[in-house]
Short mmCIF file of C-alpha atoms in Angstrom, two decimals:
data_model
loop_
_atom_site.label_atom_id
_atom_site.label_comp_id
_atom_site.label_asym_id
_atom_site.label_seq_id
_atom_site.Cartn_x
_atom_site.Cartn_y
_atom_site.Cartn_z
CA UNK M 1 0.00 0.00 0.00
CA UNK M 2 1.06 3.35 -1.09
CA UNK M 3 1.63 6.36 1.50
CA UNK M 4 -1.04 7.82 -0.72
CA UNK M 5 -3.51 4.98 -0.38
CA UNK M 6 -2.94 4.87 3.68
CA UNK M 7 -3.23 8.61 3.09
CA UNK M 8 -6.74 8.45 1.63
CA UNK M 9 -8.06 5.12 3.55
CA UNK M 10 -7.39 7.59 6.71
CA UNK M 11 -10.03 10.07 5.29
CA UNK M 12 -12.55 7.86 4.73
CA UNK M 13 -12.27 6.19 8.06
CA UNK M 14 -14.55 9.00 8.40
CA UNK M 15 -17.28 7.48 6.39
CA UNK M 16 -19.65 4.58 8.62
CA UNK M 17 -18.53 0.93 8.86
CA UNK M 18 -21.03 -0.47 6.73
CA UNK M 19 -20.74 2.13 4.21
CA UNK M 20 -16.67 1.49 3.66
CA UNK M 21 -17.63 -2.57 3.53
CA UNK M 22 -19.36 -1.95 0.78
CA UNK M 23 -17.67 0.81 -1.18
CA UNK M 24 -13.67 1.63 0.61
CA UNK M 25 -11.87 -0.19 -2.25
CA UNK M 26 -13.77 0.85 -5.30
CA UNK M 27 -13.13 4.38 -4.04
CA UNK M 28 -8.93 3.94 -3.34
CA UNK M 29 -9.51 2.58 -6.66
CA UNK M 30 -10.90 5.27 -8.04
CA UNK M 31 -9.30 8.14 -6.51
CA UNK M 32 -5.73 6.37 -7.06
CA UNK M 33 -6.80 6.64 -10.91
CA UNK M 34 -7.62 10.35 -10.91
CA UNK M 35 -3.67 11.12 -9.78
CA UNK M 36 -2.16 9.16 -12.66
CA UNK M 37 -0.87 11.09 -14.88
CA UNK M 38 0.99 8.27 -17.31
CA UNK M 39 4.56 9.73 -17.03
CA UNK M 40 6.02 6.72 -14.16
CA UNK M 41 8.24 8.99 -12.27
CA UNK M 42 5.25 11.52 -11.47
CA UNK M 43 3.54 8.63 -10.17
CA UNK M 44 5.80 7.14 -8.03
CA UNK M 45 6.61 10.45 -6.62
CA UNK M 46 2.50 10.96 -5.95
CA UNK M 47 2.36 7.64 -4.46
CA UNK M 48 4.58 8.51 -1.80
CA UNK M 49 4.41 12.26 -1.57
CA UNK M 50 1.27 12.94 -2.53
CA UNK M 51 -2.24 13.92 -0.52
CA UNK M 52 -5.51 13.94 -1.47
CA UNK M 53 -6.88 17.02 -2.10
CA UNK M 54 -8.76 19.50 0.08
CA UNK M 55 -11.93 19.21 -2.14
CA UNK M 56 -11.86 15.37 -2.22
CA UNK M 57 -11.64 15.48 1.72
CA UNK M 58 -14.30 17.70 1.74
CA UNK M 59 -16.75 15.78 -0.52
CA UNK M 60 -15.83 12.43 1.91
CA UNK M 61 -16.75 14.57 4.63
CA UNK M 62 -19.92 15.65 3.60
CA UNK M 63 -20.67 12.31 2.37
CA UNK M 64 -19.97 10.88 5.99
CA UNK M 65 -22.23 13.71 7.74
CA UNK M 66 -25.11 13.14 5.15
CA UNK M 67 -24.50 9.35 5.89
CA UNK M 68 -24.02 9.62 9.79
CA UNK M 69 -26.97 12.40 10.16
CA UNK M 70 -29.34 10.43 7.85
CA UNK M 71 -32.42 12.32 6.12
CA UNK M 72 -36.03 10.11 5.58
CA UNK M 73 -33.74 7.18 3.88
CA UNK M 74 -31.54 6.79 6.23
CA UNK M 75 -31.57 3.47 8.39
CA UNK M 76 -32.83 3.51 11.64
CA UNK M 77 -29.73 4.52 14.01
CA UNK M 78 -28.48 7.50 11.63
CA UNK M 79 -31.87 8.81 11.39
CA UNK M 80 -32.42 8.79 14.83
CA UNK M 81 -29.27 10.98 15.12
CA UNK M 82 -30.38 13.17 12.19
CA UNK M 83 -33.32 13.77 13.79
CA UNK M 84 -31.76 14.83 16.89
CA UNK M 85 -29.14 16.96 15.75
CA UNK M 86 -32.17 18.92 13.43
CA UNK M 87 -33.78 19.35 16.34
CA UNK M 88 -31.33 20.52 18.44
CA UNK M 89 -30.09 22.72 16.39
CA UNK M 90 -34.05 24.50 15.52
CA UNK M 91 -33.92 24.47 19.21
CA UNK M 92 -30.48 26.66 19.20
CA UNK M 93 -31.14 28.94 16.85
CA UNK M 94 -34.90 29.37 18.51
CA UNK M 95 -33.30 30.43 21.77
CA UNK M 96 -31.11 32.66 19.34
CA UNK M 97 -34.04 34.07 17.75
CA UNK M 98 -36.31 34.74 20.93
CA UNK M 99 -33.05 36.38 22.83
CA UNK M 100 -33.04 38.45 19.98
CA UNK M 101 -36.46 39.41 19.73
CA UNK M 102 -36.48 40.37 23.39
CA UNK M 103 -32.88 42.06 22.98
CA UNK M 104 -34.53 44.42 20.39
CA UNK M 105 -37.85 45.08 22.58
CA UNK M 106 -35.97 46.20 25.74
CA UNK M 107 -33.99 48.41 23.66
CA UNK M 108 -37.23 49.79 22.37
CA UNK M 109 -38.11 50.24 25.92
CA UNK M 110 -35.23 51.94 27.06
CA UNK M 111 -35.63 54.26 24.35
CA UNK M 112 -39.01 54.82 25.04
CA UNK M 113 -40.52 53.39 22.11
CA UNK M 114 -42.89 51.34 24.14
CA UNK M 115 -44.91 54.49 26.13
CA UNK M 116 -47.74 51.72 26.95
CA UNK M 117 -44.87 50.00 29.54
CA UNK M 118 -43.52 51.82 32.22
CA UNK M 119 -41.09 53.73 31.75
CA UNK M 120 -37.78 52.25 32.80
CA UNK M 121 -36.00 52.85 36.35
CA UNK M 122 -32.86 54.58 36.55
CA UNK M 123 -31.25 51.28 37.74
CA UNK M 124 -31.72 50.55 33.60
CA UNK M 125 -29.27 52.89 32.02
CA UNK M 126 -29.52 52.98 28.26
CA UNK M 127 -25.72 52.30 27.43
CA UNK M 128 -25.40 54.31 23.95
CA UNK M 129 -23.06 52.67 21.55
CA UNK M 130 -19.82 53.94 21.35
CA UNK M 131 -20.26 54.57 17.18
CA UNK M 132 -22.31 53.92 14.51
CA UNK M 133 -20.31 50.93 13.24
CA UNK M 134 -20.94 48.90 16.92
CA UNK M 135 -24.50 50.21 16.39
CA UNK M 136 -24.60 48.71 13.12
CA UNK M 137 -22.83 45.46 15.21
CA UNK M 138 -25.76 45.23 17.39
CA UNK M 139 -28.38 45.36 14.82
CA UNK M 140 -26.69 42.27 13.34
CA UNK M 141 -27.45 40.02 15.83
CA UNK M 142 -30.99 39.99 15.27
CA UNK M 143 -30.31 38.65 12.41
CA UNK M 144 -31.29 35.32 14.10
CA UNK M 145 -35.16 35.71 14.04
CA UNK M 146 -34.89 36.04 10.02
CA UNK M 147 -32.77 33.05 10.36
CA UNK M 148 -34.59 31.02 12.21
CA UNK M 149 -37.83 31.87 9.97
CA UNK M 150 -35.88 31.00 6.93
CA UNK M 151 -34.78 27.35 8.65
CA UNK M 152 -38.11 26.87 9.45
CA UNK M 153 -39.91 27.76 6.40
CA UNK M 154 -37.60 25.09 4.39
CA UNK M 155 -34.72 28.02 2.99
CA UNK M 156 -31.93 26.21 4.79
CA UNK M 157 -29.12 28.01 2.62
CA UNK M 158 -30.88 31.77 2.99
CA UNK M 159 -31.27 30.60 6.89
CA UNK M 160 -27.21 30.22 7.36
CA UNK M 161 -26.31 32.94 5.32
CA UNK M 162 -28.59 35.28 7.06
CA UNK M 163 -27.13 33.43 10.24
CA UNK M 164 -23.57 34.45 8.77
CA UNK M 165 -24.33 38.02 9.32
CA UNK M 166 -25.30 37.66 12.42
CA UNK M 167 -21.81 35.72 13.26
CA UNK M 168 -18.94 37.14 11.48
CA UNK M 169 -19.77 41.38 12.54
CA UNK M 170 -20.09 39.85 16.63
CA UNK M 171 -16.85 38.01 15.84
CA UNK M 172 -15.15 41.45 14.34
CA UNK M 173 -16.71 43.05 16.86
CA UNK M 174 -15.49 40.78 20.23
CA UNK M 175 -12.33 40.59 18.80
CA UNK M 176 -11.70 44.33 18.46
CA UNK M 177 -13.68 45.08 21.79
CA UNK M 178 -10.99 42.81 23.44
CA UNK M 179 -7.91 43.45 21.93
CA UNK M 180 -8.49 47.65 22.35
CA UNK M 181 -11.32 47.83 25.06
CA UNK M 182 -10.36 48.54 28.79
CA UNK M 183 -12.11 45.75 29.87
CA UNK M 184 -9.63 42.67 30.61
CA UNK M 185 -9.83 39.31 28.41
CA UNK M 186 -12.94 37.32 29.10
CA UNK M 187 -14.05 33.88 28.19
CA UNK M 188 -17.86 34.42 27.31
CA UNK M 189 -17.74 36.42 24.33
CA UNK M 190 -15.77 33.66 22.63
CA UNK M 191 -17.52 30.62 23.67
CA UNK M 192 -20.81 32.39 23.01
CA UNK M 193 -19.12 32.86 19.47
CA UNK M 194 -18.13 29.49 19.17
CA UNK M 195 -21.85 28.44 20.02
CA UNK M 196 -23.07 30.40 17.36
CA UNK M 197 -20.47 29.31 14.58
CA UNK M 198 -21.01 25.36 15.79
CA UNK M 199 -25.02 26.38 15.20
CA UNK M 200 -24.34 27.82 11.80
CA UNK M 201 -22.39 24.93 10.88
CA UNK M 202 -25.12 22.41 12.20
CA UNK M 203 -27.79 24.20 10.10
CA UNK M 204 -26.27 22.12 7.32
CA UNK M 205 -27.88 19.22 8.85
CA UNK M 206 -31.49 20.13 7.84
CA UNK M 207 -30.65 19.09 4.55
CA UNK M 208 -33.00 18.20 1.46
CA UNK M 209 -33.01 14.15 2.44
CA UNK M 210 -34.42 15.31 5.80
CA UNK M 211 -38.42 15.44 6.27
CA UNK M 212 -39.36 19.30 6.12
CA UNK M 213 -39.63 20.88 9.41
CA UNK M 214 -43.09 20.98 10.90
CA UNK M 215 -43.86 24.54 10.67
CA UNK M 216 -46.99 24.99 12.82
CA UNK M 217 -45.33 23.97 15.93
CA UNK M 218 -42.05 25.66 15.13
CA UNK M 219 -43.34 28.54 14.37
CA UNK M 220 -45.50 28.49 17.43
CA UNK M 221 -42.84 27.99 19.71
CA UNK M 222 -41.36 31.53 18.82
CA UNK M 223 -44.01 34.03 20.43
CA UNK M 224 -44.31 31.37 22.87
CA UNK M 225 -40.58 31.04 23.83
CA UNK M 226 -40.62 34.69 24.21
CA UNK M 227 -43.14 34.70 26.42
CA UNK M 228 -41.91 31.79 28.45
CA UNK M 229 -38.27 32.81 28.77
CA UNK M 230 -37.57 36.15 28.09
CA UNK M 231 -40.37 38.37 29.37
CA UNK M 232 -40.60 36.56 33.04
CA UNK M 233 -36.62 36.75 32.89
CA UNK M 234 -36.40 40.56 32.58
CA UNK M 235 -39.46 40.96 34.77
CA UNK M 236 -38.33 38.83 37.82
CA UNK M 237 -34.39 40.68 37.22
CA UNK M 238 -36.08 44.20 37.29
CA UNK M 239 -37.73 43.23 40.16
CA UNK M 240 -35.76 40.48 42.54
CA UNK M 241 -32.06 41.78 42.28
CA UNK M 242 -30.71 38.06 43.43
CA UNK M 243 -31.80 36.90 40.17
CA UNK M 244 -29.15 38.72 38.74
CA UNK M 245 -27.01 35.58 39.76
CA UNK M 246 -28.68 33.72 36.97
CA UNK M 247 -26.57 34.57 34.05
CA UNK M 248 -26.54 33.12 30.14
CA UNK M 249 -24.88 29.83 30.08
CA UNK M 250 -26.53 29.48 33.54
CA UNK M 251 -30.05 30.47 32.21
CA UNK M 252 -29.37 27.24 29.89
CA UNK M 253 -28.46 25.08 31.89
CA UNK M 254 -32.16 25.36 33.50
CA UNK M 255 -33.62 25.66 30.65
CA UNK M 256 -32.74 22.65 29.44
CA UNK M 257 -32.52 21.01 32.75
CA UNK M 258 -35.95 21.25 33.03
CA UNK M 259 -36.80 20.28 29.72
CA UNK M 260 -34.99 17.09 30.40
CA UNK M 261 -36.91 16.55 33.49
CA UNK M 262 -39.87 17.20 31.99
CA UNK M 263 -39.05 14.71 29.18
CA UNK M 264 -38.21 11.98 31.42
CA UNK M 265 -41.24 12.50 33.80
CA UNK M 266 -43.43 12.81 30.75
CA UNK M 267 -42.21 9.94 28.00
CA UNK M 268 -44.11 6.61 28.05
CA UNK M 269 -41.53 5.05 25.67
CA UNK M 270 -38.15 5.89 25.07
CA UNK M 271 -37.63 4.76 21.51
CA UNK M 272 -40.57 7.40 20.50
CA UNK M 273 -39.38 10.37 22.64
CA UNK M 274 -35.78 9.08 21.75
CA UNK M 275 -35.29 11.90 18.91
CA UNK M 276 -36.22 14.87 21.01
CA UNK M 277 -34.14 12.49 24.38
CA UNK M 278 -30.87 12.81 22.02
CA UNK M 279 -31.39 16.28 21.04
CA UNK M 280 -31.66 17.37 24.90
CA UNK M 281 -28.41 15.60 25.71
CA UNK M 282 -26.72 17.14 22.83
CA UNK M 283 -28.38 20.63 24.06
CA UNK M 284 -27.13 19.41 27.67
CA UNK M 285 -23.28 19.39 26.61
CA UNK M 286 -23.22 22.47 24.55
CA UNK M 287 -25.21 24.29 28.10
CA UNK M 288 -22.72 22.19 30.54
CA UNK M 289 -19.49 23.33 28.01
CA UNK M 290 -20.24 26.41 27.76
CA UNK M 291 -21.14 26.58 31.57
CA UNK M 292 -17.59 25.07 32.76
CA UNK M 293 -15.71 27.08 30.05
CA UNK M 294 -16.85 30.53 31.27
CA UNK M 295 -16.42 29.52 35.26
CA UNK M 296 -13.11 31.71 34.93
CA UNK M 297 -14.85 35.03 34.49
CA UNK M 298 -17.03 34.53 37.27
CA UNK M 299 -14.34 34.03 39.63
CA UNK M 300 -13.47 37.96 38.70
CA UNK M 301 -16.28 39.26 39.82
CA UNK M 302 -17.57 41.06 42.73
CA UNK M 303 -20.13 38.39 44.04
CA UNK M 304 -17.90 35.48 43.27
CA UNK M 305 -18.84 33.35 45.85
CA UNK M 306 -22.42 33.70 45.30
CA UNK M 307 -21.81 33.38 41.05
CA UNK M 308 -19.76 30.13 41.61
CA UNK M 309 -21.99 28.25 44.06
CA UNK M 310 -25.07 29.18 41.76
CA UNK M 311 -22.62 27.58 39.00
CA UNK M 312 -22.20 24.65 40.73
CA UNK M 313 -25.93 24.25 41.31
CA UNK M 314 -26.67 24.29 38.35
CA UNK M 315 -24.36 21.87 36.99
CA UNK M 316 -25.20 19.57 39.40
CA UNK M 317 -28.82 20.09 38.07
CA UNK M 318 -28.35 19.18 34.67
CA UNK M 319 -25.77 16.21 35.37
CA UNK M 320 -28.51 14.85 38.06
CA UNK M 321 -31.21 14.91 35.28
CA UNK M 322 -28.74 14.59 32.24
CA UNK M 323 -27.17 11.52 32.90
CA UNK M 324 -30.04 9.59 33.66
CA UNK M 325 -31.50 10.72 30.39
CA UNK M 326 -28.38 9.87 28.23
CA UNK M 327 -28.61 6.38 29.74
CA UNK M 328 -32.36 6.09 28.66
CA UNK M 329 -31.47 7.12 25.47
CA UNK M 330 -28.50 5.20 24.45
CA UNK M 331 -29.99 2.57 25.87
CA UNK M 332 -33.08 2.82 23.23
CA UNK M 333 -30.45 3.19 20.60
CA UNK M 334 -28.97 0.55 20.75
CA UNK M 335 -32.06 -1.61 19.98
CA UNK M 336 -32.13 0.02 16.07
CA UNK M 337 -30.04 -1.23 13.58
CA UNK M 338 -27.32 0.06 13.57
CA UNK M 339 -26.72 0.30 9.19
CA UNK M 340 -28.23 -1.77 6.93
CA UNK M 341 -26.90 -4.96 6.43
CA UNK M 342 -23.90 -4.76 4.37
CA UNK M 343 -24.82 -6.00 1.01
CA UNK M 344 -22.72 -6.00 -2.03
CA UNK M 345 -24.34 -4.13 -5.31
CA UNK M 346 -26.25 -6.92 -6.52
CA UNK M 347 -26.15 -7.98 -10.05
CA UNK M 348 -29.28 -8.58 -11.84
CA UNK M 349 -28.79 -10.63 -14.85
CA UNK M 350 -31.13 -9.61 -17.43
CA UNK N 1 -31.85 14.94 -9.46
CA UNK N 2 -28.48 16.42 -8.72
CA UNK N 3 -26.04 17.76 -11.05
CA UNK N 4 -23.70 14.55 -10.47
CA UNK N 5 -26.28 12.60 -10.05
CA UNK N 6 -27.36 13.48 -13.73
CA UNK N 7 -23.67 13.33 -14.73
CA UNK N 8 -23.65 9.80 -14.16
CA UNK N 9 -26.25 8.40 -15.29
CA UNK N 10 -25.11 10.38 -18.76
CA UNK N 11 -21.91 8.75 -18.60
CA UNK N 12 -23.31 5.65 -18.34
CA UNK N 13 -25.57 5.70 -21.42
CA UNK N 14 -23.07 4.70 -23.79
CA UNK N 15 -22.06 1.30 -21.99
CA UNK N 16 -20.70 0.62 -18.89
CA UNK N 17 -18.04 1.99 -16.96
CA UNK N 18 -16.05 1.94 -13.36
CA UNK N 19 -15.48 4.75 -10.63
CA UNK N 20 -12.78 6.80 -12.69
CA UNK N 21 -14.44 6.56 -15.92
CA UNK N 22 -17.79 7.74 -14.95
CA UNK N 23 -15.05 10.45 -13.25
CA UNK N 24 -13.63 10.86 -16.42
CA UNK N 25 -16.70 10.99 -18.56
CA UNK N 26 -18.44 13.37 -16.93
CA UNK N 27 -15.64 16.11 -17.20
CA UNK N 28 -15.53 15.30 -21.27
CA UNK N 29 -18.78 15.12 -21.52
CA UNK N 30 -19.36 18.95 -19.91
CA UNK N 31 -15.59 20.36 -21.36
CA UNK N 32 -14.23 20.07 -17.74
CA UNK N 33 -16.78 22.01 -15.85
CA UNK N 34 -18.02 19.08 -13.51
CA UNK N 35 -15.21 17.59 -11.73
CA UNK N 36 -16.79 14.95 -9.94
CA UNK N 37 -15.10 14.96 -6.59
CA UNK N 38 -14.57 10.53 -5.27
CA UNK N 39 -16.81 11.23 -2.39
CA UNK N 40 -19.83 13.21 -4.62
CA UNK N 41 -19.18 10.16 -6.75
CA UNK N 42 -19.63 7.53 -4.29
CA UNK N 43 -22.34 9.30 -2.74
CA UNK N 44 -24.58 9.19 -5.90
CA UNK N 45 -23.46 5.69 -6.83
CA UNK N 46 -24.48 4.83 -3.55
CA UNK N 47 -27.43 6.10 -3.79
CA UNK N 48 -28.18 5.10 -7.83
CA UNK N 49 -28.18 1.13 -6.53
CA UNK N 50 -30.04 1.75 -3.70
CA UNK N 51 -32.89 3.49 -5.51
CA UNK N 52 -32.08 0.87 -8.65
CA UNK N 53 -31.39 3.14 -11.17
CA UNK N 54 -27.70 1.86 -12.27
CA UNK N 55 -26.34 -1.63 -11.17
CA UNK N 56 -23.15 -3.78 -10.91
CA UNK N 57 -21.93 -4.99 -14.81
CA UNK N 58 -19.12 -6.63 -13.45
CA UNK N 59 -15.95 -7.06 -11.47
CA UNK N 60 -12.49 -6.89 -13.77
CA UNK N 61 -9.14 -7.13 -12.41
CA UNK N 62 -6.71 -4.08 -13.27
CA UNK N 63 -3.15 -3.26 -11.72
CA UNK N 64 -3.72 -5.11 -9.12
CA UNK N 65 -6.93 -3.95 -8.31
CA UNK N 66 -10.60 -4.69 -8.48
CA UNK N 67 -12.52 -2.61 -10.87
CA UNK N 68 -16.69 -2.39 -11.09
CA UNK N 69 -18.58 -1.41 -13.77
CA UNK N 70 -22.05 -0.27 -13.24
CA UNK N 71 -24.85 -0.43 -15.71
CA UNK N 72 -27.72 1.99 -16.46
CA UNK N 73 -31.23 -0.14 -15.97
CA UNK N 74 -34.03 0.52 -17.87
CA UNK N 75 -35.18 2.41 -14.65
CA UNK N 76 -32.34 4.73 -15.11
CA UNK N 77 -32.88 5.58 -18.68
CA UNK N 78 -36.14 6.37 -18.56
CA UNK N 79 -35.40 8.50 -15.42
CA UNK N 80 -32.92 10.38 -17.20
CA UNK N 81 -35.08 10.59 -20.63
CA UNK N 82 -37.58 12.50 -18.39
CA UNK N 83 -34.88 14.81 -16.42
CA UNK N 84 -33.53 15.49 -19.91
CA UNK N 85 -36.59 16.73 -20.97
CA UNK N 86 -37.82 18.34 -18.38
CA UNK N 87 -34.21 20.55 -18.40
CA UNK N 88 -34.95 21.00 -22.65
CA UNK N 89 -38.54 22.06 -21.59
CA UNK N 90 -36.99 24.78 -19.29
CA UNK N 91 -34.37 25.70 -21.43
CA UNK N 92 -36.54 26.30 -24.23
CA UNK N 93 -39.03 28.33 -22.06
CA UNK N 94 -36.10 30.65 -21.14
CA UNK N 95 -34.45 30.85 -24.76
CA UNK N 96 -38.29 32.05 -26.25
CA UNK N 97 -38.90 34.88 -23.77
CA UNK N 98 -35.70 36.10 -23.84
CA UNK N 99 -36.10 35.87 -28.16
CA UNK N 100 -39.22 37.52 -27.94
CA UNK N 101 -38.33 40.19 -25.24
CA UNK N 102 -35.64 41.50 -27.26
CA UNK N 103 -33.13 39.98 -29.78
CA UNK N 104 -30.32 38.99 -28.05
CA UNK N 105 -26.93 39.96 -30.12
CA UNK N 106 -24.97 38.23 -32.42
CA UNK N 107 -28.03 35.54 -32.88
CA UNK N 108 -29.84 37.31 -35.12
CA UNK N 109 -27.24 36.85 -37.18
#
């Protein structure tokens, strides 16, 4: 075997099991053809200095995530994950778009837009952007709710590009804000970043071969996810200062804490709730990373000892109700097929 | 149907062929626009069996190596008869609006 070969074997180690039975050698085979180029000493030098390409890496890997997160077609096991990465991800870019929707109200309100609310306390002081261009910044992040109509409504490609814009300005903007800002270096802004960019990436998983998203409930969820969530939040913080302990990667942690609870309280059998069971423990990691990974700034702050043992609370909460749910679920897993049996390309001799 | 997908089931009209000549086909057959990458490839082949619209010719030993042909069925023909028209059917929509909206130059010879 060629360095090459080994080379391009490695890459499709990507690909699943029963896919590579079937198909790994035709492919070296056909790959190893497209570098010849009929002159011997080229090809010798390929075969051991050569790689395969960046775009033939890329079209394994999108082969292997179309074949790993399976669409309608898919056997049992990869459409399970599908399913549960699609709707985590609608879930993540929800909580993106309701955030957003409420980001842009309160800013209404402190501007006095809204004259049928009260008008805000002094304790909320309208913090006017610095200049136009982090104004501009801002705006971008609402960019979400369009995004998250778009995903809904079927435009998967409009839904990440619109998603894009939300992205790459908060990504200019943390990175000046940091690097020139008086503020010392911080954690959150770039793991909420990171969040965004893995969403924007996992978009890619509501693909055509998936089953359309159910709109009615989806887009049902938005006005009621800002009631549920958002409104309550800012009310109870205006209100009960100790809430202020509850900050972002805390406020998911419950959230999706208590969605797990209520899923396991509320499913009758795993293997149908197993979809929505993956998707939560999926949503459970991302909440407990991004929890652990911004512990550091807390332990700057003023009411550190108050931040951290709210912290630990609440990962406590979602490992108490997160493991047990994991278990459930790989558990009902493992009872689908796994990929179908490996058959070779039958021949049909007519 | 995809634009590989199309791509080889075009290549395969004329007889068949293996991995590298569908590969090689389709980049003749479109003066070297579609580069079928070995993953797009395998994903549509993949796919083209599964659905039973190409299937395994046969196995020949080359260099070494194993080489398989695949086959259009009569499946796959007629499914690419009706994706070819249906592309002429657009094409031709576009080409007589833009005729009768205004003459486009150098065709009117």
């Amino acid at each position: 075997m060629s360095r090459l070969e080994e080379r391009y074997r490695r890459v499709l180690r990507l690909l699943p099991v029963g896919y590579r039975r079937q198909w790994e050698d035709d492919m070296v085979a056909a790959f190893l053809e497209t570098l010849q180029t009929g002159d011997a000493e080229t090809d010798e030098y390929l075969a051991d200095h050569g790689r395969p390409s960046l775009a033939e890496v890329a079209s394994v890997m999108s082969l292997a995530v179309r074949l790993r997160i399976g669409g309608a077609d898919a056997p049992p096991r990869p459409y399970a994950w599908g399913q549960a990465v699609r709707l985590a991800v609608l879930t993540g870019v929800l909580l993106q778009a309701v955030m957003a929707t409420a980001g842009l109200a309160i800013t209404l309100w402190l501007y006095g837009a809204l004259s049928w609310l009260p008008a805000p306390t002094s304790e909320w002081v309208l913090v006017p952007p610095a200049s136009s261009w982090q104004a501009t910044l801002n705006l971008a992040g609402y960019a979400w709710l369009p995004a998250f109509l778009a995903l809904v409504l079927g435009h998967r490609r409009v839904a990440q590009a619109v998603a894009a814009v939300a992205v790459v300005p908060q990504a200019v903007a943390v990175a000046v804000e940091q690097a020139t800002g008086p503020a010392p270096l911080t954690v959150t802004p770039w793991a909420l970043l990171l969040i965004e960019l893995a969403l924007l990436v996992a978009m890619s998983a509501v693909h055509s071969d998936a089953a359309p998203v159910a709109r009615r409930p989806w887009l049902l969820a938005l006005p009621i996810g800002i009631l549920a969530v958002p409104v309550p939040l800012f009310l109870a913080q205006a209100t009960m200062p100790a809430l202020r302990l509850l900050d972002w990667p805390g406020m998911c942690c419950v959230l999706v804490a208590v969605a797990m609870a209520v899923n396991l309280v509320a499913s009758r059998s795993p293997l149908r709730t197993l979809p929505w069971s993956l998707a939560l423990v999926l949503l459970a990691a991302a909440a407990l990373a991004l929890r652990i990974a911004t512990l550091p700034d807390i332990g700057a702050q003023v009411q550190r000892t108050a931040l951290l043992t709210t912290a630990a609370g609440q990962i406590v909460a979602v490992l108490a109700v997160g493991v047990p749910l994991a278990v459930v679920a790989f558990r009902a897993l493992r009872h689908l097929p796994p990929v179908p049996s490996a058959e070779e390309p039958h021949r049909t001799d007519s | 149907m995809t634009e590989p997908t199309f791509f080889v089931l075009t290549a395969l009209v004329d007889g068949p062929r293996h991995g590298y000549g569908i590969v090689a086909d389709a980049a003749e057959l479109s003066q070297g626009r579609v580069r079928l990458k070995i993953g797009s490839l395998y994903g549509a082949l993949d796919r083209l069996v599964g659905s039973g619209l190409i299937e395994l010719d046969r196995e020949e030993a080359w260099q070494g190596r194993l080489r398989r042909y695949y086959r259009l069925t009569e499946r796959g023909r007629h499914a690419l008869d009706a994706e070819a028209r249906r592309l002429a059917a657009n094409a031709r929509l576009a080409s007589t609006r833009l005729r009768r909206q205004s003459p486009i130059e150098g065709t009117s010879g």
